[in-house]
Amino acid sequence: MKRRLTVKWEDFVLALRLLERAQIWIAILLLPLAIFMLLPLVYLFNHAFKPLHELFLFPPTFIVREPTTGNFVELLALSESTIVPVSRYIFNSIVVTFLSTIAMVVTGAMCAYPLSKHPFPGSKIVLGLIMLALLFATEAVAIPRFIVIQSLGIMNTYLGHVLPLVALPVGVFLLKQFMDQIPNDLMEAAKIDGAREFTIFMRIVIPLVNPAIATISILAFQSAWGNTETSTLFMQEDAMKTLPFYMSTLTSGLANSVARQGAAAAGALIMFIPPLVVFIVSQRKVITTMAHSGIK
């Protein structure tokens, strides 16, 4: 009996070693692809620290030769010459992005829950209309959005920034697919124990769809952080505009000019860092919650 157990244990150890070797070879094969995917990030970081003569060097250099922080100094100098300081634009972007992300996640979850667990007559038509909204470009709905925002009287307010971004059809679709995987028996058991609908939604459904919520948070943050439409159409006061709009004005009409290109390179890096950080943090959460979600 001991001999049989010893043989099985040796086979198990051998299988683990073979699995480790396979993972090592897979990692070696994927390493060149990972390096290739990181090249744009490396170029963006190096581009922000290039002096002016390296920005227009031909052929262009991938790695900066003489790194300098002059581009960031130029960016701050440009902001000091304006009526509204750059800190105001940053504050507006943080507030708008935070509120918009929360609003998109909450409305997406509350919309997906009845479509998934409480179907009603015409629910499939409603879902189809939500998916149909993906076909419309932003420019196609710019005029109706402007009329709605103006009619509500929320021009030059934070609500005017947030309200046009609340609807996220991709988020509704993704959350519905995750909620469809939750067994209805689990919810029925909670109702038998006396749980109300809101309690089931918050304590059972939401924790089980954390992977989808983390993914939607990434999409919502990227959409809100880089948005310039609300500042362009709904904000006449410069003090209510966001950082992406200010960055877009640095190089507007300067495609063939040398001026401000260094500041634009520094601004591109500043705009890119927050989405990168949010993506890295949320991506780890997505992997962790998928591994421990318990939904099969």
mmCIF file with all atom_site columns, N, CA and C in Angstrom, residues 226-282:
data_model
loop_
_atom_site.group_PDB
_atom_site.id
_atom_site.type_symbol
_atom_site.label_atom_id
_atom_site.label_alt_id
_atom_site.label_comp_id
_atom_site.label_asym_id
_atom_site.label_entity_id
_atom_site.label_seq_id
_atom_site.pdbx_PDB_ins_code
_atom_site.Cartn_x
_atom_site.Cartn_y
_atom_site.Cartn_z
_atom_site.occupancy
_atom_site.B_iso_or_equiv
_atom_site.pdbx_formal_charge
_atom_site.auth_seq_id
_atom_site.auth_comp_id
_atom_site.auth_asym_id
_atom_site.auth_atom_id
_atom_site.pdbx_PDB_model_num
ATOM 1   N N  . GLY A 1 226 ? -10.748 61.089 -21.150 1.00 0.00 ? 226 GLY A N  1
ATOM 2   C CA . GLY A 1 226 ? -10.317 61.654 -22.429 1.00 0.00 ? 226 GLY A CA 1
ATOM 3   C C  . GLY A 1 226 ? -11.394 62.403 -23.184 1.00 0.00 ? 226 GLY A C  1
ATOM 4   N N  . ASN A 1 227 ? -12.547 62.630 -22.577 1.00 0.00 ? 227 ASN A N  1
ATOM 5   C CA . ASN A 1 227 ? -13.658 63.272 -23.276 1.00 0.00 ? 227 ASN A CA 1
ATOM 6   C C  . ASN A 1 227 ? -13.441 64.771 -23.405 1.00 0.00 ? 227 ASN A C  1
ATOM 7   N N  . THR A 1 228 ? -13.643 65.296 -24.606 1.00 0.00 ? 228 THR A N  1
ATOM 8   C CA . THR A 1 228 ? -13.578 66.740 -24.865 1.00 0.00 ? 228 THR A CA 1
ATOM 9   C C  . THR A 1 228 ? -14.903 67.296 -25.384 1.00 0.00 ? 228 THR A C  1
ATOM 10  N N  . GLU A 1 229 ? -15.857 66.412 -25.663 1.00 0.00 ? 229 GLU A N  1
ATOM 11  C CA . GLU A 1 229 ? -17.120 66.845 -26.252 1.00 0.00 ? 229 GLU A CA 1
ATOM 12  C C  . GLU A 1 229 ? -17.894 67.756 -25.304 1.00 0.00 ? 229 GLU A C  1
ATOM 13  N N  . THR A 1 230 ? -17.992 67.372 -24.037 1.00 0.00 ? 230 THR A N  1
ATOM 14  C CA . THR A 1 230 ? -18.793 68.167 -23.105 1.00 0.00 ? 230 THR A CA 1
ATOM 15  C C  . THR A 1 230 ? -18.196 69.557 -22.889 1.00 0.00 ? 230 THR A C  1
ATOM 16  N N  . SER A 1 231 ? -16.866 69.640 -22.852 1.00 0.00 ? 231 SER A N  1
ATOM 17  C CA . SER A 1 231 ? -16.238 70.954 -22.681 1.00 0.00 ? 231 SER A CA 1
ATOM 18  C C  . SER A 1 231 ? -16.427 71.825 -23.910 1.00 0.00 ? 231 SER A C  1
ATOM 19  N N  . THR A 1 232 ? -16.432 71.201 -25.087 1.00 0.00 ? 232 THR A N  1
ATOM 20  C CA . THR A 1 232 ? -16.561 71.954 -26.329 1.00 0.00 ? 232 THR A CA 1
ATOM 21  C C  . THR A 1 232 ? -17.982 72.448 -26.560 1.00 0.00 ? 232 THR A C  1
ATOM 22  N N  . LEU A 1 233 ? -18.970 71.590 -26.270 1.00 0.00 ? 233 LEU A N  1
ATOM 23  C CA . LEU A 1 233 ? -20.348 71.907 -26.623 1.00 0.00 ? 233 LEU A CA 1
ATOM 24  C C  . LEU A 1 233 ? -21.140 72.550 -25.489 1.00 0.00 ? 233 LEU A C  1
ATOM 25  N N  . PHE A 1 234 ? -20.908 72.124 -24.258 1.00 0.00 ? 234 PHE A N  1
ATOM 26  C CA . PHE A 1 234 ? -21.794 72.517 -23.167 1.00 0.00 ? 234 PHE A CA 1
ATOM 27  C C  . PHE A 1 234 ? -21.177 73.503 -22.189 1.00 0.00 ? 234 PHE A C  1
ATOM 28  N N  . MET A 1 235 ? -19.897 73.812 -22.316 1.00 0.00 ? 235 MET A N  1
ATOM 29  C CA . MET A 1 235 ? -19.230 74.705 -21.370 1.00 0.00 ? 235 MET A CA 1
ATOM 30  C C  . MET A 1 235 ? -18.715 75.944 -22.095 1.00 0.00 ? 235 MET A C  1
ATOM 31  N N  . GLN A 1 236 ? -19.341 77.084 -21.833 1.00 0.00 ? 236 GLN A N  1
ATOM 32  C CA . GLN A 1 236 ? -18.862 78.342 -22.403 1.00 0.00 ? 236 GLN A CA 1
ATOM 33  C C  . GLN A 1 236 ? -17.822 79.012 -21.504 1.00 0.00 ? 236 GLN A C  1
ATOM 34  N N  . GLU A 1 237 ? -17.850 78.716 -20.219 1.00 0.00 ? 237 GLU A N  1
ATOM 35  C CA . GLU A 1 237 ? -16.883 79.292 -19.288 1.00 0.00 ? 237 GLU A CA 1
ATOM 36  C C  . GLU A 1 237 ? -15.629 78.426 -19.240 1.00 0.00 ? 237 GLU A C  1
ATOM 37  N N  . ASP A 1 238 ? -14.465 79.067 -19.393 1.00 0.00 ? 238 ASP A N  1
ATOM 38  C CA . ASP A 1 238 ? -13.216 78.311 -19.376 1.00 0.00 ? 238 ASP A CA 1
ATOM 39  C C  . ASP A 1 238 ? -12.959 77.642 -18.035 1.00 0.00 ? 238 ASP A C  1
ATOM 40  N N  . ALA A 1 239 ? -13.473 78.216 -16.953 1.00 0.00 ? 239 ALA A N  1
ATOM 41  C CA . ALA A 1 239 ? -13.247 77.645 -15.628 1.00 0.00 ? 239 ALA A CA 1
ATOM 42  C C  . ALA A 1 239 ? -13.956 76.316 -15.429 1.00 0.00 ? 239 ALA A C  1
ATOM 43  N N  . MET A 1 240 ? -14.890 75.951 -16.317 1.00 0.00 ? 240 MET A N  1
ATOM 44  C CA . MET A 1 240 ? -15.620 74.695 -16.190 1.00 0.00 ? 240 MET A CA 1
ATOM 45  C C  . MET A 1 240 ? -15.134 73.638 -17.170 1.00 0.00 ? 240 MET A C  1
ATOM 46  N N  . LYS A 1 241 ? -14.125 73.942 -17.954 1.00 0.00 ? 241 LYS A N  1
ATOM 47  C CA . LYS A 1 241 ? -13.623 72.976 -18.934 1.00 0.00 ? 241 LYS A CA 1
ATOM 48  C C  . LYS A 1 241 ? -12.585 72.057 -18.295 1.00 0.00 ? 241 LYS A C  1
ATOM 49  N N  . THR A 1 242 ? -12.292 70.951 -18.973 1.00 0.00 ? 242 THR A N  1
ATOM 50  C CA . THR A 1 242 ? -11.461 69.899 -18.401 1.00 0.00 ? 242 THR A CA 1
ATOM 51  C C  . THR A 1 242 ? -10.060 69.901 -19.008 1.00 0.00 ? 242 THR A C  1
ATOM 52  N N  . LEU A 1 243 ? -9.204  69.082 -18.427 1.00 0.00 ? 243 LEU A N  1
ATOM 53  C CA . LEU A 1 243 ? -7.814  69.011 -18.864 1.00 0.00 ? 243 LEU A CA 1
ATOM 54  C C  . LEU A 1 243 ? -7.659  68.505 -20.297 1.00 0.00 ? 243 LEU A C  1
ATOM 55  N N  . PRO A 1 244 ? -8.402  67.475 -20.753 1.00 0.00 ? 244 PRO A N  1
ATOM 56  C CA . PRO A 1 244 ? -8.256  67.057 -22.156 1.00 0.00 ? 244 PRO A CA 1
ATOM 57  C C  . PRO A 1 244 ? -8.548  68.165 -23.147 1.00 0.00 ? 244 PRO A C  1
ATOM 58  N N  . PHE A 1 245 ? -9.546  69.011 -22.855 1.00 0.00 ? 245 PHE A N  1
ATOM 59  C CA . PHE A 1 245 ? -9.837  70.131 -23.749 1.00 0.00 ? 245 PHE A CA 1
ATOM 60  C C  . PHE A 1 245 ? -8.672  71.113 -23.786 1.00 0.00 ? 245 PHE A C  1
ATOM 61  N N  . TYR A 1 246 ? -8.093  71.398 -22.613 1.00 0.00 ? 246 TYR A N  1
ATOM 62  C CA . TYR A 1 246 ? -6.960  72.320 -22.565 1.00 0.00 ? 246 TYR A CA 1
ATOM 63  C C  . TYR A 1 246 ? -5.764  71.756 -23.325 1.00 0.00 ? 246 TYR A C  1
ATOM 64  N N  . MET A 1 247 ? -5.513  70.455 -23.179 1.00 0.00 ? 247 MET A N  1
ATOM 65  C CA . MET A 1 247 ? -4.399  69.835 -23.898 1.00 0.00 ? 247 MET A CA 1
ATOM 66  C C  . MET A 1 247 ? -4.629  69.872 -25.406 1.00 0.00 ? 247 MET A C  1
ATOM 67  N N  . SER A 1 248 ? -5.874  69.727 -25.821 1.00 0.00 ? 248 SER A N  1
ATOM 68  C CA . SER A 1 248 ? -6.159  69.758 -27.260 1.00 0.00 ? 248 SER A CA 1
ATOM 69  C C  . SER A 1 248 ? -5.951  71.136 -27.857 1.00 0.00 ? 248 SER A C  1
ATOM 70  N N  . THR A 1 249 ? -6.058  72.192 -27.028 1.00 0.00 ? 249 THR A N  1
ATOM 71  C CA . THR A 1 249 ? -5.853  73.550 -27.535 1.00 0.00 ? 249 THR A CA 1
ATOM 72  C C  . THR A 1 249 ? -4.381  73.910 -27.701 1.00 0.00 ? 249 THR A C  1
ATOM 73  N N  . LEU A 1 250 ? -3.491  73.113 -27.102 1.00 0.00 ? 250 LEU A N  1
ATOM 74  C CA . LEU A 1 250 ? -2.066  73.437 -27.186 1.00 0.00 ? 250 LEU A CA 1
ATOM 75  C C  . LEU A 1 250 ? -1.536  73.309 -28.603 1.00 0.00 ? 250 LEU A C  1
ATOM 76  N N  . THR A 1 251 ? -2.018  72.317 -29.320 1.00 0.00 ? 251 THR A N  1
ATOM 77  C CA . THR A 1 251 ? -1.504  72.061 -30.669 1.00 0.00 ? 251 THR A CA 1
ATOM 78  C C  . THR A 1 251 ? -2.561  72.282 -31.742 1.00 0.00 ? 251 THR A C  1
ATOM 79  N N  . SER A 1 252 ? -3.689  72.893 -31.405 1.00 0.00 ? 252 SER A N  1
ATOM 80  C CA . SER A 1 252 ? -4.713  73.128 -32.413 1.00 0.00 ? 252 SER A CA 1
ATOM 81  C C  . SER A 1 252 ? -4.212  74.119 -33.456 1.00 0.00 ? 252 SER A C  1
ATOM 82  N N  . GLY A 1 253 ? -4.226  73.694 -34.701 1.00 0.00 ? 253 GLY A N  1
ATOM 83  C CA . GLY A 1 253 ? -3.746  74.540 -35.788 1.00 0.00 ? 253 GLY A CA 1
ATOM 84  C C  . GLY A 1 253 ? -2.245  74.631 -35.884 1.00 0.00 ? 253 GLY A C  1
ATOM 85  N N  . LEU A 1 254 ? -1.526  73.757 -35.168 1.00 0.00 ? 254 LEU A N  1
ATOM 86  C CA . LEU A 1 254 ? -0.060  73.818 -35.192 1.00 0.00 ? 254 LEU A CA 1
ATOM 87  C C  . LEU A 1 254 ? 0.539   72.541 -35.763 1.00 0.00 ? 254 LEU A C  1
ATOM 88  N N  . ALA A 1 255 ? -0.160  71.907 -36.720 1.00 0.00 ? 255 ALA A N  1
ATOM 89  C CA . ALA A 1 255 ? 0.315   70.637 -37.265 1.00 0.00 ? 255 ALA A CA 1
ATOM 90  C C  . ALA A 1 255 ? 1.653   70.787 -37.971 1.00 0.00 ? 255 ALA A C  1
ATOM 91  N N  . ASN A 1 256 ? 1.887   71.935 -38.608 1.00 0.00 ? 256 ASN A N  1
ATOM 92  C CA . ASN A 1 256 ? 3.131   72.153 -39.341 1.00 0.00 ? 256 ASN A CA 1
ATOM 93  C C  . ASN A 1 256 ? 4.023   73.174 -38.655 1.00 0.00 ? 256 ASN A C  1
ATOM 94  N N  . SER A 1 257 ? 3.828   73.353 -37.366 1.00 0.00 ? 257 SER A N  1
ATOM 95  C CA . SER A 1 257 ? 4.583   74.355 -36.632 1.00 0.00 ? 257 SER A CA 1
ATOM 96  C C  . SER A 1 257 ? 5.460   73.682 -35.587 1.00 0.00 ? 257 SER A C  1
ATOM 97  N N  . VAL A 1 258 ? 6.538   74.380 -35.215 1.00 0.00 ? 258 VAL A N  1
ATOM 98  C CA . VAL A 1 258 ? 7.455   73.874 -34.201 1.00 0.00 ? 258 VAL A CA 1
ATOM 99  C C  . VAL A 1 258 ? 6.991   74.279 -32.805 1.00 0.00 ? 258 VAL A C  1
ATOM 100 N N  . ALA A 1 259 ? 6.234   75.353 -32.725 1.00 0.00 ? 259 ALA A N  1
ATOM 101 C CA . ALA A 1 259 ? 5.835   75.891 -31.433 1.00 0.00 ? 259 ALA A CA 1
ATOM 102 C C  . ALA A 1 259 ? 4.974   74.911 -30.656 1.00 0.00 ? 259 ALA A C  1
ATOM 103 N N  . ARG A 1 260 ? 5.238   74.819 -29.375 1.00 0.00 ? 260 ARG A N  1
ATOM 104 C CA . ARG A 1 260 ? 4.449   74.066 -28.398 1.00 0.00 ? 260 ARG A CA 1
ATOM 105 C C  . ARG A 1 260 ? 4.502   72.553 -28.587 1.00 0.00 ? 260 ARG A C  1
ATOM 106 N N  . GLN A 1 261 ? 5.304   72.045 -29.481 1.00 0.00 ? 261 GLN A N  1
ATOM 107 C CA . GLN A 1 261 ? 5.350   70.603 -29.675 1.00 0.00 ? 261 GLN A CA 1
ATOM 108 C C  . GLN A 1 261 ? 5.934   69.894 -28.456 1.00 0.00 ? 261 GLN A C  1
ATOM 109 N N  . GLY A 1 262 ? 6.896   70.517 -27.787 1.00 0.00 ? 262 GLY A N  1
ATOM 110 C CA . GLY A 1 262 ? 7.441   69.932 -26.569 1.00 0.00 ? 262 GLY A CA 1
ATOM 111 C C  . GLY A 1 262 ? 6.399   69.867 -25.464 1.00 0.00 ? 262 GLY A C  1
ATOM 112 N N  . ALA A 1 263 ? 5.630   70.953 -25.301 1.00 0.00 ? 263 ALA A N  1
ATOM 113 C CA . ALA A 1 263 ? 4.570   70.969 -24.298 1.00 0.00 ? 263 ALA A CA 1
ATOM 114 C C  . ALA A 1 263 ? 3.482   69.953 -24.625 1.00 0.00 ? 263 ALA A C  1
ATOM 115 N N  . ALA A 1 264 ? 3.214   69.785 -25.924 1.00 0.00 ? 264 ALA A N  1
ATOM 116 C CA . ALA A 1 264 ? 2.213   68.795 -26.322 1.00 0.00 ? 264 ALA A CA 1
ATOM 117 C C  . ALA A 1 264 ? 2.685   67.379 -26.000 1.00 0.00 ? 264 ALA A C  1
ATOM 118 N N  . ALA A 1 265 ? 3.986   67.104 -26.177 1.00 0.00 ? 265 ALA A N  1
ATOM 119 C CA . ALA A 1 265 ? 4.525   65.786 -25.840 1.00 0.00 ? 265 ALA A CA 1
ATOM 120 C C  . ALA A 1 265 ? 4.417   65.520 -24.341 1.00 0.00 ? 265 ALA A C  1
ATOM 121 N N  . ALA A 1 266 ? 4.715   66.536 -23.531 1.00 0.00 ? 266 ALA A N  1
ATOM 122 C CA . ALA A 1 266 ? 4.582   66.384 -22.080 1.00 0.00 ? 266 ALA A CA 1
ATOM 123 C C  . ALA A 1 266 ? 3.116   66.225 -21.685 1.00 0.00 ? 266 ALA A C  1
ATOM 124 N N  . GLY A 1 267 ? 2.239   66.965 -22.325 1.00 0.00 ? 267 GLY A N  1
ATOM 125 C CA . GLY A 1 267 ? 0.813   66.850 -22.026 1.00 0.00 ? 267 GLY A CA 1
ATOM 126 C C  . GLY A 1 267 ? 0.254   65.492 -22.395 1.00 0.00 ? 267 GLY A C  1
ATOM 127 N N  . ALA A 1 268 ? 0.731   64.907 -23.494 1.00 0.00 ? 268 ALA A N  1
ATOM 128 C CA . ALA A 1 268 ? 0.276   63.576 -23.888 1.00 0.00 ? 268 ALA A CA 1
ATOM 129 C C  . ALA A 1 268 ? 0.639   62.537 -22.837 1.00 0.00 ? 268 ALA A C  1
ATOM 130 N N  . LEU A 1 269 ? 1.836   62.680 -22.243 1.00 0.00 ? 269 LEU A N  1
ATOM 131 C CA . LEU A 1 269 ? 2.241   61.750 -21.190 1.00 0.00 ? 269 LEU A CA 1
ATOM 132 C C  . LEU A 1 269 ? 1.383   61.933 -19.935 1.00 0.00 ? 269 LEU A C  1
ATOM 133 N N  . ILE A 1 270 ? 1.114   63.181 -19.575 1.00 0.00 ? 270 ILE A N  1
ATOM 134 C CA . ILE A 1 270 ? 0.277   63.444 -18.396 1.00 0.00 ? 270 ILE A CA 1
ATOM 135 C C  . ILE A 1 270 ? -1.132  62.885 -18.586 1.00 0.00 ? 270 ILE A C  1
ATOM 136 N N  . MET A 1 271 ? -1.663  62.999 -19.790 1.00 0.00 ? 271 MET A N  1
ATOM 137 C CA . MET A 1 271 ? -2.990  62.467 -20.067 1.00 0.00 ? 271 MET A CA 1
ATOM 138 C C  . MET A 1 271 ? -3.009  60.947 -20.075 1.00 0.00 ? 271 MET A C  1
ATOM 139 N N  . PHE A 1 272 ? -1.877  60.336 -20.375 1.00 0.00 ? 272 PHE A N  1
ATOM 140 C CA . PHE A 1 272 ? -1.844  58.881 -20.517 1.00 0.00 ? 272 PHE A CA 1
ATOM 141 C C  . PHE A 1 272 ? -1.634  58.160 -19.194 1.00 0.00 ? 272 PHE A C  1
ATOM 142 N N  . ILE A 1 273 ? -0.947  58.777 -18.246 1.00 0.00 ? 273 ILE A N  1
ATOM 143 C CA . ILE A 1 273 ? -0.567  58.083 -17.007 1.00 0.00 ? 273 ILE A CA 1
ATOM 144 C C  . ILE A 1 273 ? -1.787  57.654 -16.177 1.00 0.00 ? 273 ILE A C  1
ATOM 145 N N  . PRO A 1 274 ? -2.784  58.514 -15.913 1.00 0.00 ? 274 PRO A N  1
ATOM 146 C CA . PRO A 1 274 ? -3.931  58.057 -15.093 1.00 0.00 ? 274 PRO A CA 1
ATOM 147 C C  . PRO A 1 274 ? -4.671  56.853 -15.670 1.00 0.00 ? 274 PRO A C  1
ATOM 148 N N  . PRO A 1 275 ? -5.024  56.820 -16.977 1.00 0.00 ? 275 PRO A N  1
ATOM 149 C CA . PRO A 1 275 ? -5.665  55.599 -17.488 1.00 0.00 ? 275 PRO A CA 1
ATOM 150 C C  . PRO A 1 275 ? -4.786  54.364 -17.373 1.00 0.00 ? 275 PRO A C  1
ATOM 151 N N  . LEU A 1 276 ? -3.475  54.539 -17.530 1.00 0.00 ? 276 LEU A N  1
ATOM 152 C CA . LEU A 1 276 ? -2.570  53.400 -17.395 1.00 0.00 ? 276 LEU A CA 1
ATOM 153 C C  . LEU A 1 276 ? -2.589  52.854 -15.976 1.00 0.00 ? 276 LEU A C  1
ATOM 154 N N  . VAL A 1 277 ? -2.553  53.734 -14.981 1.00 0.00 ? 277 VAL A N  1
ATOM 155 C CA . VAL A 1 277 ? -2.558  53.298 -13.587 1.00 0.00 ? 277 VAL A CA 1
ATOM 156 C C  . VAL A 1 277 ? -3.885  52.610 -13.249 1.00 0.00 ? 277 VAL A C  1
ATOM 157 N N  . VAL A 1 278 ? -4.989  53.208 -13.680 1.00 0.00 ? 278 VAL A N  1
ATOM 158 C CA . VAL A 1 278 ? -6.297  52.611 -13.406 1.00 0.00 ? 278 VAL A CA 1
ATOM 159 C C  . VAL A 1 278 ? -6.424  51.252 -14.079 1.00 0.00 ? 278 VAL A C  1
ATOM 160 N N  . PHE A 1 279 ? -5.915  51.138 -15.294 1.00 0.00 ? 279 PHE A N  1
ATOM 161 C CA . PHE A 1 279 ? -5.996  49.861 -16.011 1.00 0.00 ? 279 PHE A CA 1
ATOM 162 C C  . PHE A 1 279 ? -5.193  48.778 -15.299 1.00 0.00 ? 279 PHE A C  1
ATOM 163 N N  . ILE A 1 280 ? -3.986  49.116 -14.841 1.00 0.00 ? 280 ILE A N  1
ATOM 164 C CA . ILE A 1 280 ? -3.154  48.121 -14.156 1.00 0.00 ? 280 ILE A CA 1
ATOM 165 C C  . ILE A 1 280 ? -3.813  47.654 -12.868 1.00 0.00 ? 280 ILE A C  1
ATOM 166 N N  . VAL A 1 281 ? -4.305  48.606 -12.071 1.00 0.00 ? 281 VAL A N  1
ATOM 167 C CA . VAL A 1 281 ? -4.935  48.249 -10.793 1.00 0.00 ? 281 VAL A CA 1
ATOM 168 C C  . VAL A 1 281 ? -6.217  47.450 -11.023 1.00 0.00 ? 281 VAL A C  1
ATOM 169 N N  . SER A 1 282 ? -7.054  47.886 -11.934 1.00 0.00 ? 282 SER A N  1
ATOM 170 C CA . SER A 1 282 ? -8.324  47.206 -12.180 1.00 0.00 ? 282 SER A CA 1
ATOM 171 C C  . SER A 1 282 ? -8.118  45.856 -12.845 1.00 0.00 ? 282 SER A C  1
#
